[in-house]
Tab-separated table of C-alpha atoms and ligand atoms in Angstrom:
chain	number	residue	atom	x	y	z
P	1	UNK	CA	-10.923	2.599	-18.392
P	2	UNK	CA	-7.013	2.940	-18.180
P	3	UNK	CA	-5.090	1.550	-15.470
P	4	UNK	CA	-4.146	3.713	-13.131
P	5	UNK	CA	-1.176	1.494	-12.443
P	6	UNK	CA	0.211	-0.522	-15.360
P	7	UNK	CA	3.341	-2.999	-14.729
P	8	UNK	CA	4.244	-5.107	-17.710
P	9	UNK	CA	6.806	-8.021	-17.823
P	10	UNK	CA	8.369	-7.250	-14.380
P	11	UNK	CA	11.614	-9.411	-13.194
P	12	UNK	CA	13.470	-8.573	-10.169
P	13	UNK	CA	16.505	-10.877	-9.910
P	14	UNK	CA	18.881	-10.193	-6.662
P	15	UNK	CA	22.514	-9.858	-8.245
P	16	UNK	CA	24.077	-9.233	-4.599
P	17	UNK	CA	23.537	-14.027	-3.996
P	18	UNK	CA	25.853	-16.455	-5.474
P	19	UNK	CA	23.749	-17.794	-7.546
P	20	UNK	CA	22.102	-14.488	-8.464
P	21	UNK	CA	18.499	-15.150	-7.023
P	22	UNK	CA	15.180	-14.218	-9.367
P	23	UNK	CA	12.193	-13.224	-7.196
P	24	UNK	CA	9.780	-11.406	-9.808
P	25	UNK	CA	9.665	-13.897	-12.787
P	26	UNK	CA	7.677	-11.696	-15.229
P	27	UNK	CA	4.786	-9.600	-13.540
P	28	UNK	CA	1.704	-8.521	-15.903
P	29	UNK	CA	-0.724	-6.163	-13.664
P	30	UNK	CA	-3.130	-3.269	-14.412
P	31	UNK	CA	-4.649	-1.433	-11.531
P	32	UNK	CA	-7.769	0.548	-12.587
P	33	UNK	CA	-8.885	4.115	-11.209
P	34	UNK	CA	-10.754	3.581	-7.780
P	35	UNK	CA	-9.561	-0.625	-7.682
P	36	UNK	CA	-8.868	-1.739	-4.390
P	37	UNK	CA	-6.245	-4.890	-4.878
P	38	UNK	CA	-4.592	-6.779	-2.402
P	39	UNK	CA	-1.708	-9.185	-2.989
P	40	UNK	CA	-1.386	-12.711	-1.427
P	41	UNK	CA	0.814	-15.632	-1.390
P	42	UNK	CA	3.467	-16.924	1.076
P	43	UNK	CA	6.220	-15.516	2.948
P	44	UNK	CA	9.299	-14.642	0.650
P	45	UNK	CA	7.078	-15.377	-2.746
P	46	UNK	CA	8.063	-11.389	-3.614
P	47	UNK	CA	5.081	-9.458	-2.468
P	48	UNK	CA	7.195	-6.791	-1.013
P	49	UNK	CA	9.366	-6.964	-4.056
P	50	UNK	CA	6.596	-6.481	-6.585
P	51	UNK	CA	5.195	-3.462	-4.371
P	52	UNK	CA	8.815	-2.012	-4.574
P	53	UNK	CA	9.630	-2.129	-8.192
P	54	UNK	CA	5.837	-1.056	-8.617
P	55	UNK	CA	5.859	2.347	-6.400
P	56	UNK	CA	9.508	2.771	-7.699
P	57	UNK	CA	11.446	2.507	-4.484
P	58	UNK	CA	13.423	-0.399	-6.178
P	59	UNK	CA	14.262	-0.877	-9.831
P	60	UNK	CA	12.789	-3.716	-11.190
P	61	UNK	CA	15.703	-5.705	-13.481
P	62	UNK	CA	13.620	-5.577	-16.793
P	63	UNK	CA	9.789	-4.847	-18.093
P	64	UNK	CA	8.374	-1.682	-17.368
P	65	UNK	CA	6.116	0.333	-15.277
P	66	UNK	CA	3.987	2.974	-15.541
P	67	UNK	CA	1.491	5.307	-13.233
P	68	UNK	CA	-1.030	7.198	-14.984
P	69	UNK	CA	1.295	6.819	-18.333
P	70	UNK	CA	4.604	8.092	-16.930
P	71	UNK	CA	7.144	4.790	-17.370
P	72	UNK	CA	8.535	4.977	-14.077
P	73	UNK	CA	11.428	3.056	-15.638
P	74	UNK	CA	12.601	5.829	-17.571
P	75	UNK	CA	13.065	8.555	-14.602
P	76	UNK	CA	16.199	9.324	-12.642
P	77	UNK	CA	16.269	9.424	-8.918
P	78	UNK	CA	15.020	12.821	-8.670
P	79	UNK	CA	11.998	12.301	-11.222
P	80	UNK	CA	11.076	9.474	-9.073
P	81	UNK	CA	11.491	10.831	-5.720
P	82	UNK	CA	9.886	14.148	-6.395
P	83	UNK	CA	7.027	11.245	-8.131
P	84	UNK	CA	6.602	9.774	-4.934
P	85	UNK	CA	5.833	12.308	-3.395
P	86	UNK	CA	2.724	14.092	-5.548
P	87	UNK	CA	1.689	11.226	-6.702
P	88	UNK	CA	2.109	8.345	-4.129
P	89	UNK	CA	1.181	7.027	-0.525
P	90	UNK	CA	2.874	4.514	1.724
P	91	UNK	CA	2.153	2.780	4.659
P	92	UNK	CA	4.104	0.056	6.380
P	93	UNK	CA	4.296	-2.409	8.514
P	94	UNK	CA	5.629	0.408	11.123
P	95	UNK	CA	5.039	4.191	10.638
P	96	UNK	CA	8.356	5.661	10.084
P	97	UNK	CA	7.294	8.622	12.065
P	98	UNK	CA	9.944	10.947	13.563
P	99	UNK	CA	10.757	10.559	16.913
P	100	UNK	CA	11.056	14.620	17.612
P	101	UNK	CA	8.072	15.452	16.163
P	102	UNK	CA	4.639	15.593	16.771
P	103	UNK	CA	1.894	13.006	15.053
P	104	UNK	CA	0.738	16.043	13.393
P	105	UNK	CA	3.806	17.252	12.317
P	106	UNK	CA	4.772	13.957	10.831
P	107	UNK	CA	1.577	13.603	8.941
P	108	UNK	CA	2.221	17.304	7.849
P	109	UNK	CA	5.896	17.358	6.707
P	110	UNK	CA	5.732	15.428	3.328
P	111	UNK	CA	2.447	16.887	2.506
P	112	UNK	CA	4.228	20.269	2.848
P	113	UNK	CA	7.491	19.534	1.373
P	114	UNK	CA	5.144	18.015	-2.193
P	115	UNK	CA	3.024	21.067	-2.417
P	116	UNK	CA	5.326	23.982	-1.308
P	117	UNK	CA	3.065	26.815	-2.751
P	118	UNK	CA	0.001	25.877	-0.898
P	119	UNK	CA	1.010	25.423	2.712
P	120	UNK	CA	-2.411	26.669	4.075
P	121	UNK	CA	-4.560	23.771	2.191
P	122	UNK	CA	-1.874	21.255	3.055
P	123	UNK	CA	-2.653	22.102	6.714
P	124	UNK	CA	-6.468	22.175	6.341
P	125	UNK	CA	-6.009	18.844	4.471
P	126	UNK	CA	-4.354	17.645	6.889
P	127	UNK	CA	-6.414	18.304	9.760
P	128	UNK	CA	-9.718	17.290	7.659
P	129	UNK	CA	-7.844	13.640	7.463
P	130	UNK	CA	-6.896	13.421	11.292
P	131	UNK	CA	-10.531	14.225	11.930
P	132	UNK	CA	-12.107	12.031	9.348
P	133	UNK	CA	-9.660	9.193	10.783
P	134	UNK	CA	-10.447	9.796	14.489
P	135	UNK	CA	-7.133	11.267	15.295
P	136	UNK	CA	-7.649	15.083	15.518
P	137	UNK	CA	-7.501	14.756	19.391
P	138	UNK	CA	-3.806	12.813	19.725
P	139	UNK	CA	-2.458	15.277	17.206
P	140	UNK	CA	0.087	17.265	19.403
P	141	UNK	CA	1.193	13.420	21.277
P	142	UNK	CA	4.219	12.231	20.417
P	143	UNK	CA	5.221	9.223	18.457
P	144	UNK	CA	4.948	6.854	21.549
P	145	UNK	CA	1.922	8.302	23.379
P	146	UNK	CA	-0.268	7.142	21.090
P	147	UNK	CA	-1.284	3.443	20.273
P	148	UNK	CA	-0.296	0.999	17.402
P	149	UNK	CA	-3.918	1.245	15.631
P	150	UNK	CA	-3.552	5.152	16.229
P	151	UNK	CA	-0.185	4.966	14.749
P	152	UNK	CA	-1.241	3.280	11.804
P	153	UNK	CA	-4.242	5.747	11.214
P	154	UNK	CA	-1.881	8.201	11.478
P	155	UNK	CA	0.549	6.379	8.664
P	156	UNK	CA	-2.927	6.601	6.484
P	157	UNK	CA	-3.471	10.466	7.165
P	158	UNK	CA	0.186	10.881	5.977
P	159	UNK	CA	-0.004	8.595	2.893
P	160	UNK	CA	-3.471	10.545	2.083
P	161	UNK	CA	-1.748	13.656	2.415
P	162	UNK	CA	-0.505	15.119	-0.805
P	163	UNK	CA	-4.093	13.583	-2.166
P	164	UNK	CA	-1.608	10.818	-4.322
P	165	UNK	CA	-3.068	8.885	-7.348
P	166	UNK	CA	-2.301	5.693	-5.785
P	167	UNK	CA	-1.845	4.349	-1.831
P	168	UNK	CA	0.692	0.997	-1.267
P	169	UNK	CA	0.444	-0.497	1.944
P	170	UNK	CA	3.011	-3.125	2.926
P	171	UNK	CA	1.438	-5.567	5.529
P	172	UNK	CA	-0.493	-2.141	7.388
P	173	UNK	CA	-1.139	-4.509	9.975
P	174	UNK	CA	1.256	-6.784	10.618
P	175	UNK	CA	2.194	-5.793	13.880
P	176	UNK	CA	-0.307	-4.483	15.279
P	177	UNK	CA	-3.846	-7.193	17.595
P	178	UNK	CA	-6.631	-8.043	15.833
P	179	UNK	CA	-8.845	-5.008	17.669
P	180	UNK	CA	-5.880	-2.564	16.137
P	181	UNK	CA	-6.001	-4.509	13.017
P	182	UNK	CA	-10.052	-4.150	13.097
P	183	UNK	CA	-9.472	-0.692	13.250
P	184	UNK	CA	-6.983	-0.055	10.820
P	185	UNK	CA	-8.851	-1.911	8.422
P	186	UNK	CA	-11.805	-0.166	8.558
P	187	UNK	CA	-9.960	3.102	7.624
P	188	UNK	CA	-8.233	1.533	4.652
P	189	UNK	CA	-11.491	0.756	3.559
P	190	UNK	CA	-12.832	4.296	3.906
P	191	UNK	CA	-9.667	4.989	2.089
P	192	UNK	CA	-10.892	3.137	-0.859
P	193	UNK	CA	-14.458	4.601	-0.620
P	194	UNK	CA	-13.305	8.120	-0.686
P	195	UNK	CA	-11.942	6.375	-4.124
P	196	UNK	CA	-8.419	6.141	-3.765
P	197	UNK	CA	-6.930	3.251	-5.908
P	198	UNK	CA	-4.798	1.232	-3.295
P	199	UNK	CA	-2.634	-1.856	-3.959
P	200	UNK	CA	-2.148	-3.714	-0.189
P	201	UNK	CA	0.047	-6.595	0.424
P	202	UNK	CA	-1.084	-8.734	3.101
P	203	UNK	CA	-0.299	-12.530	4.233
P	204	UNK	CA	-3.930	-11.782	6.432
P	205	UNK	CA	-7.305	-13.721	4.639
P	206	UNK	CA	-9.527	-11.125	6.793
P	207	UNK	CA	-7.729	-8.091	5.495
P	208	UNK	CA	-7.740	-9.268	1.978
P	209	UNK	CA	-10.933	-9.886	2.027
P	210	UNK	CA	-11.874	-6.510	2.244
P	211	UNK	CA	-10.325	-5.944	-1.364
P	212	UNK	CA	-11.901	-6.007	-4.495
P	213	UNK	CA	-9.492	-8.387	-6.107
P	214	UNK	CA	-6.919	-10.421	-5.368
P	215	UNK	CA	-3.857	-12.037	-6.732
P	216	UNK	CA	-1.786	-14.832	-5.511
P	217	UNK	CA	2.045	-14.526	-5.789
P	218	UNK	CA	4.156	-17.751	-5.849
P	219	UNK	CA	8.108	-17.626	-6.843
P	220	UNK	CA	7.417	-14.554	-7.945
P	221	UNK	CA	4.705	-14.675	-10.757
P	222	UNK	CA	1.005	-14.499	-10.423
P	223	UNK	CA	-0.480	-17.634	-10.195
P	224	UNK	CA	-3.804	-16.906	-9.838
P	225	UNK	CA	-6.602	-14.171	-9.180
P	226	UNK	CA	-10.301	-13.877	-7.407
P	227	UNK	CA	-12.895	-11.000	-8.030
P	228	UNK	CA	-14.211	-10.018	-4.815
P	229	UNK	CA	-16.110	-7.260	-5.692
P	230	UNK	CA	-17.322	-4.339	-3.422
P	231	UNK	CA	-16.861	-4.612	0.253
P	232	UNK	CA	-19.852	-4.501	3.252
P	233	UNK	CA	-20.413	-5.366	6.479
P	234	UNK	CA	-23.373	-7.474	5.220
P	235	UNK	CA	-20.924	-10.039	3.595
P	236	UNK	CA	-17.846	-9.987	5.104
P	237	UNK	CA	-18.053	-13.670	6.337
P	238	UNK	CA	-19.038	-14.678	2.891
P	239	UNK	CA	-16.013	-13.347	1.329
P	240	UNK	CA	-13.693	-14.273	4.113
P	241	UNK	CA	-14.974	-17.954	3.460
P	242	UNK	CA	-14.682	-17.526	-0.227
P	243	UNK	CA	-10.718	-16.032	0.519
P	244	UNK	CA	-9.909	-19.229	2.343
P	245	UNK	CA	-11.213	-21.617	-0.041
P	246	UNK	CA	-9.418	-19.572	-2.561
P	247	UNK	CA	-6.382	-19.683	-0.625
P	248	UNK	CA	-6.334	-23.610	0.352
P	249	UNK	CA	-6.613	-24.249	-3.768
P	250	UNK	CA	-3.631	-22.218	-3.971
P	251	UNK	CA	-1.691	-23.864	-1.134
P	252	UNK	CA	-1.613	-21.020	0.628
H	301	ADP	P1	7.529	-11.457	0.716
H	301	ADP	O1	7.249	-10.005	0.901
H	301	ADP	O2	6.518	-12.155	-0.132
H	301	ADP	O3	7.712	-12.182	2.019
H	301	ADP	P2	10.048	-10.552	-0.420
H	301	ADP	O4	9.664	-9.788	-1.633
H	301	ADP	O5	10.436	-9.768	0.781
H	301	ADP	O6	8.913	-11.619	-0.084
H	301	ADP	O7	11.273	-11.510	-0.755
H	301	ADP	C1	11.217	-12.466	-1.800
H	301	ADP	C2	12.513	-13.203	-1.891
H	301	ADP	O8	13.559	-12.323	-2.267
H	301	ADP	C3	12.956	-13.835	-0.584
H	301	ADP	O9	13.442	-15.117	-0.864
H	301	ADP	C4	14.052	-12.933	-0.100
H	301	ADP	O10	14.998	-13.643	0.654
H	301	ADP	C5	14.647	-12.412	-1.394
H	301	ADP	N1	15.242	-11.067	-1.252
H	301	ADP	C6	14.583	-9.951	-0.868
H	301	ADP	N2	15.417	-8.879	-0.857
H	301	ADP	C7	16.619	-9.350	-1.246
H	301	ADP	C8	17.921	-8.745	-1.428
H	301	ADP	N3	18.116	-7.424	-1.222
H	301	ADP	N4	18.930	-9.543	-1.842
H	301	ADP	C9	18.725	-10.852	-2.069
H	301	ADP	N5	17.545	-11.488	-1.911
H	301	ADP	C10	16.513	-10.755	-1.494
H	302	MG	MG1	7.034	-8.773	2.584
């Protein structure tokens, strides 16, 4: 099967330090169609980084990237902004959401602005996801009358949106409890079964857990890797135990 996702030789090195600092120190990763991966390792080891230079929001400084055979590396701004949004979803740490619009609206504007000729499925799209995510009924709140795991569901109905190729997530639920973060793990996962291919970064065993594979970042090259296979209910302790012992080999 061919990746989905394909990043070969990847260095990121910071010019803007005295000395110039390297944080990506030559990333190899495929991604194939449907693969749910998340990426571990410790805080500043260049998780964010490698998800940047991979979803082309940064540059990486040399090796090459490609999604679904288009070498990311080789587009100008436009190319890759107008990529971005057909062909990619994001969600963050926080949502991003405009203040002076509605959840709705939010979810709605990209999806509109990537598919101008077909406004009326964007919107049935759209409302298909707030329903399917539990959110139908919050759609006309604003950005701060909703809560943090609603916010977050919300972040997924907007990444979902233009029906990308590929879903990042940046720590989804780093700010949010561990009900919230309950929650907003169990729609990434339906996320993945609907068979999106989605590449999470995470410092979170539990959330990782729910992956199918996982790599371990330190000083910026991938150290290490565990198959986790499918995720259910049925043996989510088992894997969570399997993450940590994984993780304590790796220092983590
Ligand atoms: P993580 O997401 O794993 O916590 P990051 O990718 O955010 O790590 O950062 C990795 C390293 O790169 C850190 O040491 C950080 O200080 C450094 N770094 C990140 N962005 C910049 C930047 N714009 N300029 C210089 N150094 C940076
Ligand atoms: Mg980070």
């Amino acid at each position: 099967m061919n990746p989905v996702l394909q990043a070969e030789q990847l260095t990121k090195t910071y010019l803007s330090t005295d000395p110039p600092t390297q944080v990506l120190g030559g990333v190899d990763l495929a991604v194939t169609p449907g693969e749910f991966l998340a990426v571990m390792g410790a805080s500043g080891s260049g998780k964010s980084t490698l998800l940047y230079c991979i979803s082309g929001m940064d540059r990486p400084t040399s090796g090459r990237v490609s999604i679904e055979g288009t070498d990311l590396t080789a587009l100008d701004d436009n190319a890759m902004a107008r990529l971005r949004l057909t062909s990619m979803g994001f969600v963050f740490q926080q949502a991003f959401f405009l203040g002076n619009l509605s959840i709705r609206d939010n979810i709605l504007l990209p999806a509109l602005k990537a598919t101008p000729k077909a406004q009326a499925e964007a919107v049935v799209r759209v409302d298909a996801l707030m329903e399917r995510f539990g959110i139908a009924h919050v759609g006309s709140h604003g950005i701060t009358e909703v809560s943090g795991g609603q916010l977050q569901r919300a972040s997924i109905c907007r990444a979902l949106a233009a029906e990308p190729t590929i879903v990042f997530a940046d720590e989804p639920t780093g700010a949010l409890n561990s009900a919230m973060t309950t929650e907003v793990m169990g729609a990434l996962t339906e996320v993945h079964r609907g068979g999106s291919t989605l590449v999470m970064v995470t410092h979170a065993p539990d959330c990782a857990a729910r992956a199918d594979r996982v790599i371990y970042l330190r000083d910026g090259e991938v150290v290490d890797s565990l198959s986790l296979g499918t995720w259910t209910a049925d043996d989510a302790e088992a894997r969570e135990i399997a993450m940590l012992e994984w993780l304590r080999t790796n220092g983590f």
